[in-house]
């Protein structure tokens, strides 16, 4: 099984995964490929994307999608017999593409969707996937972003986070994904603490 940890930028996904690994120390973990995005033919695409998303958004999202496909393809066999925890999924990649392209550049968005559909078609039918959705509020996400001070994220706005929050909620609370998603509400505490408080719900979601 692949368990995808979902949520907004700065929601605490990496922190949640680290806490989950203490609860389930035998899991396999796949983080986002940030280092690959920072060196695409010598260009820090992560940085230029946030500096000019309209110009470089499609380039960045295609690279992110390609690394996602390569990672999922590589771990498919492992995931049939083991629990693999991944930061984000194909659904969240599509959320960012929707925000960037759907209204302003519909042709670009439709082209992106064709690439997205290609992997969905090729993905093994017996691959089980589930999702944990962290509902961290946008203002908390913004504080987390400022604290980690990651290069390239200084141009992220509250408006951007609020729009992404709406799209995440719309996607992961939809009826089509309902039985595959565990929604974890934010309780104004550290994920390290909350994950042990919610451990019964998480274990039941994964193994029952």
PDB file of C-alpha atoms in Angstrom:
ATOM      1  CA  UNK A   1       0.000   0.000   0.000  1.00  0.00           C
ATOM      2  CA  UNK A   2       1.045   3.583  -0.648  1.00  0.00           C
ATOM      3  CA  UNK A   3      -0.053   6.056   2.020  1.00  0.00           C
ATOM      4  CA  UNK A   4       0.083   9.630   0.744  1.00  0.00           C
ATOM      5  CA  UNK A   5       0.406  12.455   3.273  1.00  0.00           C
ATOM      6  CA  UNK A   6      -1.446  15.475   1.917  1.00  0.00           C
ATOM      7  CA  UNK A   7      -1.908  19.095   2.906  1.00  0.00           C
ATOM      8  CA  UNK A   8      -1.068  22.670   2.042  1.00  0.00           C
ATOM      9  CA  UNK A   9       2.436  24.126   1.752  1.00  0.00           C
ATOM     10  CA  UNK A  10       3.732  24.355   5.316  1.00  0.00           C
ATOM     11  CA  UNK A  11       1.023  22.041   6.673  1.00  0.00           C
ATOM     12  CA  UNK A  12       3.596  19.896   8.471  1.00  0.00           C
ATOM     13  CA  UNK A  13       3.661  16.896   6.137  1.00  0.00           C
ATOM     14  CA  UNK A  14       7.345  16.076   6.681  1.00  0.00           C
ATOM     15  CA  UNK A  15       6.946  16.500  10.438  1.00  0.00           C
ATOM     16  CA  UNK A  16       3.893  14.239  10.390  1.00  0.00           C
ATOM     17  CA  UNK A  17       5.817  11.572   8.437  1.00  0.00           C
ATOM     18  CA  UNK A  18       8.695  11.708  10.920  1.00  0.00           C
ATOM     19  CA  UNK A  19       6.230  11.277  13.797  1.00  0.00           C
ATOM     20  CA  UNK A  20       4.502   8.432  11.948  1.00  0.00           C
ATOM     21  CA  UNK A  21       7.854   6.674  11.509  1.00  0.00           C
ATOM     22  CA  UNK A  22       8.215   6.600  15.300  1.00  0.00           C
ATOM     23  CA  UNK A  23       4.788   5.002  15.608  1.00  0.00           C
ATOM     24  CA  UNK A  24       5.495   2.581  12.732  1.00  0.00           C
ATOM     25  CA  UNK A  25       9.313   2.303  12.491  1.00  0.00           C
ATOM     26  CA  UNK A  26       9.200  -0.334   9.732  1.00  0.00           C
ATOM     27  CA  UNK A  27       7.580   1.866   7.062  1.00  0.00           C
ATOM     28  CA  UNK A  28       9.321   2.922   3.834  1.00  0.00           C
ATOM     29  CA  UNK A  29       9.370   6.704   3.330  1.00  0.00           C
ATOM     30  CA  UNK A  30       9.512   8.760   0.126  1.00  0.00           C
ATOM     31  CA  UNK A  31       9.828  12.538   0.513  1.00  0.00           C
ATOM     32  CA  UNK A  32       9.318  15.086  -2.264  1.00  0.00           C
ATOM     33  CA  UNK A  33      12.277  15.358  -4.638  1.00  0.00           C
ATOM     34  CA  UNK A  34      13.173  18.956  -3.822  1.00  0.00           C
ATOM     35  CA  UNK A  35      16.854  18.505  -4.694  1.00  0.00           C
ATOM     36  CA  UNK A  36      15.930  17.373  -8.219  1.00  0.00           C
ATOM     37  CA  UNK A  37      13.706  20.411  -8.724  1.00  0.00           C
ATOM     38  CA  UNK A  38      16.531  22.705  -7.637  1.00  0.00           C
ATOM     39  CA  UNK A  39      18.827  21.466 -10.393  1.00  0.00           C
ATOM     40  CA  UNK A  40      17.117  21.026 -13.759  1.00  0.00           C
ATOM     41  CA  UNK A  41      19.859  21.471 -16.323  1.00  0.00           C
ATOM     42  CA  UNK A  42      21.683  23.701 -13.853  1.00  0.00           C
ATOM     43  CA  UNK A  43      18.595  25.831 -13.130  1.00  0.00           C
ATOM     44  CA  UNK A  44      16.943  26.083  -9.710  1.00  0.00           C
ATOM     45  CA  UNK A  45      13.446  25.550 -11.095  1.00  0.00           C
ATOM     46  CA  UNK A  46      11.896  25.585  -7.610  1.00  0.00           C
ATOM     47  CA  UNK A  47      13.161  29.119  -7.036  1.00  0.00           C
ATOM     48  CA  UNK A  48      12.321  30.553 -10.472  1.00  0.00           C
ATOM     49  CA  UNK A  49       8.842  28.991 -10.277  1.00  0.00           C
ATOM     50  CA  UNK A  50       7.942  30.887  -7.109  1.00  0.00           C
ATOM     51  CA  UNK A  51       9.504  34.078  -8.490  1.00  0.00           C
ATOM     52  CA  UNK A  52       7.460  33.895 -11.707  1.00  0.00           C
ATOM     53  CA  UNK A  53       4.765  31.182 -11.530  1.00  0.00           C
ATOM     54  CA  UNK A  54       2.926  32.333 -14.655  1.00  0.00           C
ATOM     55  CA  UNK A  55       6.045  32.001 -16.798  1.00  0.00           C
ATOM     56  CA  UNK A  56       7.575  28.880 -15.258  1.00  0.00           C
ATOM     57  CA  UNK A  57       4.534  27.172 -13.718  1.00  0.00           C
ATOM     58  CA  UNK A  58       3.992  24.647 -16.503  1.00  0.00           C
ATOM     59  CA  UNK A  59       7.699  23.787 -16.692  1.00  0.00           C
ATOM     60  CA  UNK A  60       7.842  23.236 -12.942  1.00  0.00           C
ATOM     61  CA  UNK A  61       4.649  21.180 -12.715  1.00  0.00           C
ATOM     62  CA  UNK A  62       5.755  18.901 -15.569  1.00  0.00           C
ATOM     63  CA  UNK A  63       9.085  18.250 -13.817  1.00  0.00           C
ATOM     64  CA  UNK A  64       7.287  17.589 -10.512  1.00  0.00           C
ATOM     65  CA  UNK A  65       4.885  15.240 -12.285  1.00  0.00           C
ATOM     66  CA  UNK A  66       7.750  13.368 -13.955  1.00  0.00           C
ATOM     67  CA  UNK A  67       9.569  12.831 -10.637  1.00  0.00           C
ATOM     68  CA  UNK A  68       6.295  11.684  -9.064  1.00  0.00           C
ATOM     69  CA  UNK A  69       5.695   9.150 -11.850  1.00  0.00           C
ATOM     70  CA  UNK A  70       9.268   7.834 -11.648  1.00  0.00           C
ATOM     71  CA  UNK A  71       9.027   7.449  -7.881  1.00  0.00           C
ATOM     72  CA  UNK A  72       5.643   5.701  -7.951  1.00  0.00           C
ATOM     73  CA  UNK A  73       6.807   3.406 -10.747  1.00  0.00           C
ATOM     74  CA  UNK A  74       9.942   2.503  -8.769  1.00  0.00           C
ATOM     75  CA  UNK A  75       8.092   1.646  -5.558  1.00  0.00           C
ATOM     76  CA  UNK A  76       5.105  -0.165  -7.095  1.00  0.00           C
ATOM     77  CA  UNK A  77       6.423  -3.660  -6.368  1.00  0.00           C
ATOM     78  CA  UNK A  78       7.502  -2.706  -2.849  1.00  0.00           C
ATOM     79  CA  UNK A  79       4.074  -1.210  -2.123  1.00  0.00           C
ATOM     80  CA  UNK A  80       2.318  -4.485  -2.947  1.00  0.00           C
ATOM     81  CA  UNK A  81       3.782  -6.126   0.162  1.00  0.00           C
ATOM     82  CA  UNK A  82       4.888  -3.212   2.345  1.00  0.00           C
ATOM     83  CA  UNK A  83       3.580   0.141   3.536  1.00  0.00           C
ATOM     84  CA  UNK A  84       5.227   3.016   1.658  1.00  0.00           C
ATOM     85  CA  UNK A  85       4.561   6.535   2.944  1.00  0.00           C
ATOM     86  CA  UNK A  86       4.844   9.307   0.354  1.00  0.00           C
ATOM     87  CA  UNK A  87       4.774  13.052   0.733  1.00  0.00           C
ATOM     88  CA  UNK A  88       1.931  14.200  -1.563  1.00  0.00           C
ATOM     89  CA  UNK A  89       0.380  12.368  -4.524  1.00  0.00           C
ATOM     90  CA  UNK A  90      -0.754  12.837  -8.103  1.00  0.00           C
ATOM     91  CA  UNK A  91      -3.895  14.513  -6.762  1.00  0.00           C
ATOM     92  CA  UNK A  92      -2.008  17.329  -5.093  1.00  0.00           C
ATOM     93  CA  UNK A  93       0.147  17.854  -8.194  1.00  0.00           C
ATOM     94  CA  UNK A  94      -3.100  18.422 -10.067  1.00  0.00           C
ATOM     95  CA  UNK A  95      -4.269  20.896  -7.402  1.00  0.00           C
ATOM     96  CA  UNK A  96      -1.280  23.150  -8.100  1.00  0.00           C
ATOM     97  CA  UNK A  97      -1.830  22.840 -11.844  1.00  0.00           C
ATOM     98  CA  UNK A  98      -5.503  23.779 -11.425  1.00  0.00           C
ATOM     99  CA  UNK A  99      -4.570  26.876  -9.459  1.00  0.00           C
ATOM    100  CA  UNK A 100      -1.993  27.973 -12.015  1.00  0.00           C
ATOM    101  CA  UNK A 101      -3.684  27.145 -15.298  1.00  0.00           C
ATOM    102  CA  UNK A 102      -7.376  26.214 -15.191  1.00  0.00           C
ATOM    103  CA  UNK A 103      -8.820  29.752 -15.415  1.00  0.00           C
ATOM    104  CA  UNK A 104      -6.035  31.714 -17.104  1.00  0.00           C
ATOM    105  CA  UNK A 105      -4.532  29.071 -19.381  1.00  0.00           C
ATOM    106  CA  UNK A 106      -7.124  26.346 -20.076  1.00  0.00           C
ATOM    107  CA  UNK A 107      -5.175  24.874 -23.007  1.00  0.00           C
ATOM    108  CA  UNK A 108      -2.078  24.516 -20.826  1.00  0.00           C
ATOM    109  CA  UNK A 109      -4.165  22.892 -18.089  1.00  0.00           C
ATOM    110  CA  UNK A 110      -5.708  20.416 -20.525  1.00  0.00           C
ATOM    111  CA  UNK A 111      -2.247  19.467 -21.828  1.00  0.00           C
ATOM    112  CA  UNK A 112      -1.079  18.885 -18.258  1.00  0.00           C
ATOM    113  CA  UNK A 113      -4.145  16.723 -17.562  1.00  0.00           C
ATOM    114  CA  UNK A 114      -3.268  14.498 -20.526  1.00  0.00           C
ATOM    115  CA  UNK A 115       0.123  13.774 -18.964  1.00  0.00           C
ATOM    116  CA  UNK A 116      -1.565  13.143 -15.623  1.00  0.00           C
ATOM    117  CA  UNK A 117      -4.049  10.718 -17.194  1.00  0.00           C
ATOM    118  CA  UNK A 118      -1.239   8.774 -18.861  1.00  0.00           C
ATOM    119  CA  UNK A 119       0.147   7.577 -15.532  1.00  0.00           C
ATOM    120  CA  UNK A 120      -3.315   6.861 -14.143  1.00  0.00           C
ATOM    121  CA  UNK A 121      -3.831   4.574 -17.145  1.00  0.00           C
ATOM    122  CA  UNK A 122      -0.476   2.808 -16.723  1.00  0.00           C
ATOM    123  CA  UNK A 123      -0.693   2.406 -12.945  1.00  0.00           C
ATOM    124  CA  UNK A 124      -1.293  -1.211 -11.836  1.00  0.00           C
ATOM    125  CA  UNK A 125      -4.962  -1.815 -11.073  1.00  0.00           C
ATOM    126  CA  UNK A 126      -4.141  -3.746  -7.893  1.00  0.00           C
ATOM    127  CA  UNK A 127      -2.031  -0.963  -6.360  1.00  0.00           C
ATOM    128  CA  UNK A 128      -3.758   0.154  -3.159  1.00  0.00           C
ATOM    129  CA  UNK A 129      -3.469   3.835  -2.259  1.00  0.00           C
ATOM    130  CA  UNK A 130      -4.797   5.772   0.720  1.00  0.00           C
ATOM    131  CA  UNK A 131      -4.471   9.369   1.844  1.00  0.00           C
ATOM    132  CA  UNK A 132      -4.035  11.258   5.102  1.00  0.00           C
ATOM    133  CA  UNK A 133      -5.159  14.861   4.685  1.00  0.00           C
ATOM    134  CA  UNK A 134      -3.750  17.369   7.191  1.00  0.00           C
ATOM    135  CA  UNK A 135      -6.167  20.298   7.514  1.00  0.00           C
ATOM    136  CA  UNK A 136      -3.663  22.823   8.849  1.00  0.00           C
ATOM    137  CA  UNK A 137      -5.145  26.373   8.545  1.00  0.00           C
ATOM    138  CA  UNK A 138      -3.467  28.747   6.040  1.00  0.00           C
ATOM    139  CA  UNK A 139      -2.276  31.154   8.757  1.00  0.00           C
ATOM    140  CA  UNK A 140      -0.472  28.316  10.561  1.00  0.00           C
ATOM    141  CA  UNK A 141       1.010  27.186   7.227  1.00  0.00           C
ATOM    142  CA  UNK A 142       2.305  30.711   6.634  1.00  0.00           C
ATOM    143  CA  UNK A 143       3.951  30.790  10.064  1.00  0.00           C
ATOM    144  CA  UNK A 144       5.601  27.426   9.365  1.00  0.00           C
ATOM    145  CA  UNK A 145       6.859  28.654   5.986  1.00  0.00           C
ATOM    146  CA  UNK A 146       8.416  31.720   7.611  1.00  0.00           C
ATOM    147  CA  UNK A 147      10.035  29.618  10.337  1.00  0.00           C
ATOM    148  CA  UNK A 148      11.715  27.165   7.960  1.00  0.00           C
ATOM    149  CA  UNK A 149      12.847  30.042   5.688  1.00  0.00           C
ATOM    150  CA  UNK A 150      13.246  27.852   2.602  1.00  0.00           C
ATOM    151  CA  UNK A 151      14.831  29.564  -0.403  1.00  0.00           C
ATOM    152  CA  UNK A 152      12.207  30.277  -3.064  1.00  0.00           C
ATOM    153  CA  UNK A 153       9.238  30.353  -0.668  1.00  0.00           C
ATOM    154  CA  UNK A 154       9.605  33.986   0.393  1.00  0.00           C
ATOM    155  CA  UNK A 155       7.119  35.059  -2.316  1.00  0.00           C
ATOM    156  CA  UNK A 156       4.298  32.773  -1.124  1.00  0.00           C
ATOM    157  CA  UNK A 157       1.252  34.863  -0.216  1.00  0.00           C
ATOM    158  CA  UNK A 158      -1.652  34.245   2.146  1.00  0.00           C
ATOM    159  CA  UNK A 159      -4.007  34.472  -0.834  1.00  0.00           C
ATOM    160  CA  UNK A 160      -2.108  31.629  -2.531  1.00  0.00           C
ATOM    161  CA  UNK A 161      -2.316  29.459   0.601  1.00  0.00           C
ATOM    162  CA  UNK A 162      -6.030  30.173   1.030  1.00  0.00           C
ATOM    163  CA  UNK A 163      -6.770  29.166  -2.569  1.00  0.00           C
ATOM    164  CA  UNK A 164      -4.717  25.987  -2.211  1.00  0.00           C
ATOM    165  CA  UNK A 165      -6.534  25.235   1.045  1.00  0.00           C
ATOM    166  CA  UNK A 166      -9.893  25.381  -0.762  1.00  0.00           C
ATOM    167  CA  UNK A 167      -8.666  23.120  -3.566  1.00  0.00           C
ATOM    168  CA  UNK A 168      -7.178  20.600  -1.135  1.00  0.00           C
ATOM    169  CA  UNK A 169     -10.444  20.463   0.802  1.00  0.00           C
ATOM    170  CA  UNK A 170     -12.463  20.127  -2.395  1.00  0.00           C
ATOM    171  CA  UNK A 171     -10.244  17.285  -3.628  1.00  0.00           C
ATOM    172  CA  UNK A 172      -9.683  15.215  -0.511  1.00  0.00           C
ATOM    173  CA  UNK A 173     -13.156  15.588   0.963  1.00  0.00           C
ATOM    174  CA  UNK A 174     -14.845  14.605  -2.305  1.00  0.00           C
ATOM    175  CA  UNK A 175     -17.180  11.626  -2.479  1.00  0.00           C
ATOM    176  CA  UNK A 176     -14.957   9.864  -5.017  1.00  0.00           C
ATOM    177  CA  UNK A 177     -12.116   9.633  -2.471  1.00  0.00           C
ATOM    178  CA  UNK A 178     -14.192   9.472   0.708  1.00  0.00           C
ATOM    179  CA  UNK A 179     -13.356   5.894   1.741  1.00  0.00           C
ATOM    180  CA  UNK A 180      -9.660   6.309   0.944  1.00  0.00           C
ATOM    181  CA  UNK A 181      -9.006   9.501   2.913  1.00  0.00           C
ATOM    182  CA  UNK A 182      -8.399  10.011   6.626  1.00  0.00           C
ATOM    183  CA  UNK A 183      -8.983  13.675   7.421  1.00  0.00           C
ATOM    184  CA  UNK A 184      -6.820  14.734  10.369  1.00  0.00           C
ATOM    185  CA  UNK A 185      -8.107  18.001  11.867  1.00  0.00           C
ATOM    186  CA  UNK A 186      -5.648  20.556  13.170  1.00  0.00           C
ATOM    187  CA  UNK A 187      -5.735  20.774  16.970  1.00  0.00           C
ATOM    188  CA  UNK A 188      -3.291  23.618  17.530  1.00  0.00           C
ATOM    189  CA  UNK A 189      -0.505  21.340  18.725  1.00  0.00           C
ATOM    190  CA  UNK A 190       2.603  19.695  17.335  1.00  0.00           C
ATOM    191  CA  UNK A 191       2.064  16.743  14.991  1.00  0.00           C
ATOM    192  CA  UNK A 192       4.522  14.755  17.122  1.00  0.00           C
ATOM    193  CA  UNK A 193       2.003  14.971  19.980  1.00  0.00           C
ATOM    194  CA  UNK A 194      -1.173  14.713  17.943  1.00  0.00           C
ATOM    195  CA  UNK A 195      -0.166  11.619  15.994  1.00  0.00           C
ATOM    196  CA  UNK A 196       0.054   9.587  19.202  1.00  0.00           C
ATOM    197  CA  UNK A 197      -3.271  10.998  20.384  1.00  0.00           C
ATOM    198  CA  UNK A 198      -4.824   9.907  17.064  1.00  0.00           C
ATOM    199  CA  UNK A 199      -2.856   6.659  16.741  1.00  0.00           C
ATOM    200  CA  UNK A 200      -5.907   4.398  17.086  1.00  0.00           C
ATOM    201  CA  UNK A 201      -7.696   6.185  14.233  1.00  0.00           C
ATOM    202  CA  UNK A 202      -4.605   6.006  12.027  1.00  0.00           C
ATOM    203  CA  UNK A 203      -3.969   2.311  12.680  1.00  0.00           C
ATOM    204  CA  UNK A 204      -7.628   1.453  12.120  1.00  0.00           C
ATOM    205  CA  UNK A 205      -7.606   3.407   8.847  1.00  0.00           C
ATOM    206  CA  UNK A 206      -4.520   1.557   7.614  1.00  0.00           C
ATOM    207  CA  UNK A 207      -5.103  -1.982   8.758  1.00  0.00           C
ATOM    208  CA  UNK A 208      -8.834  -2.550   9.282  1.00  0.00           C
TER     209      UNK A 208
END
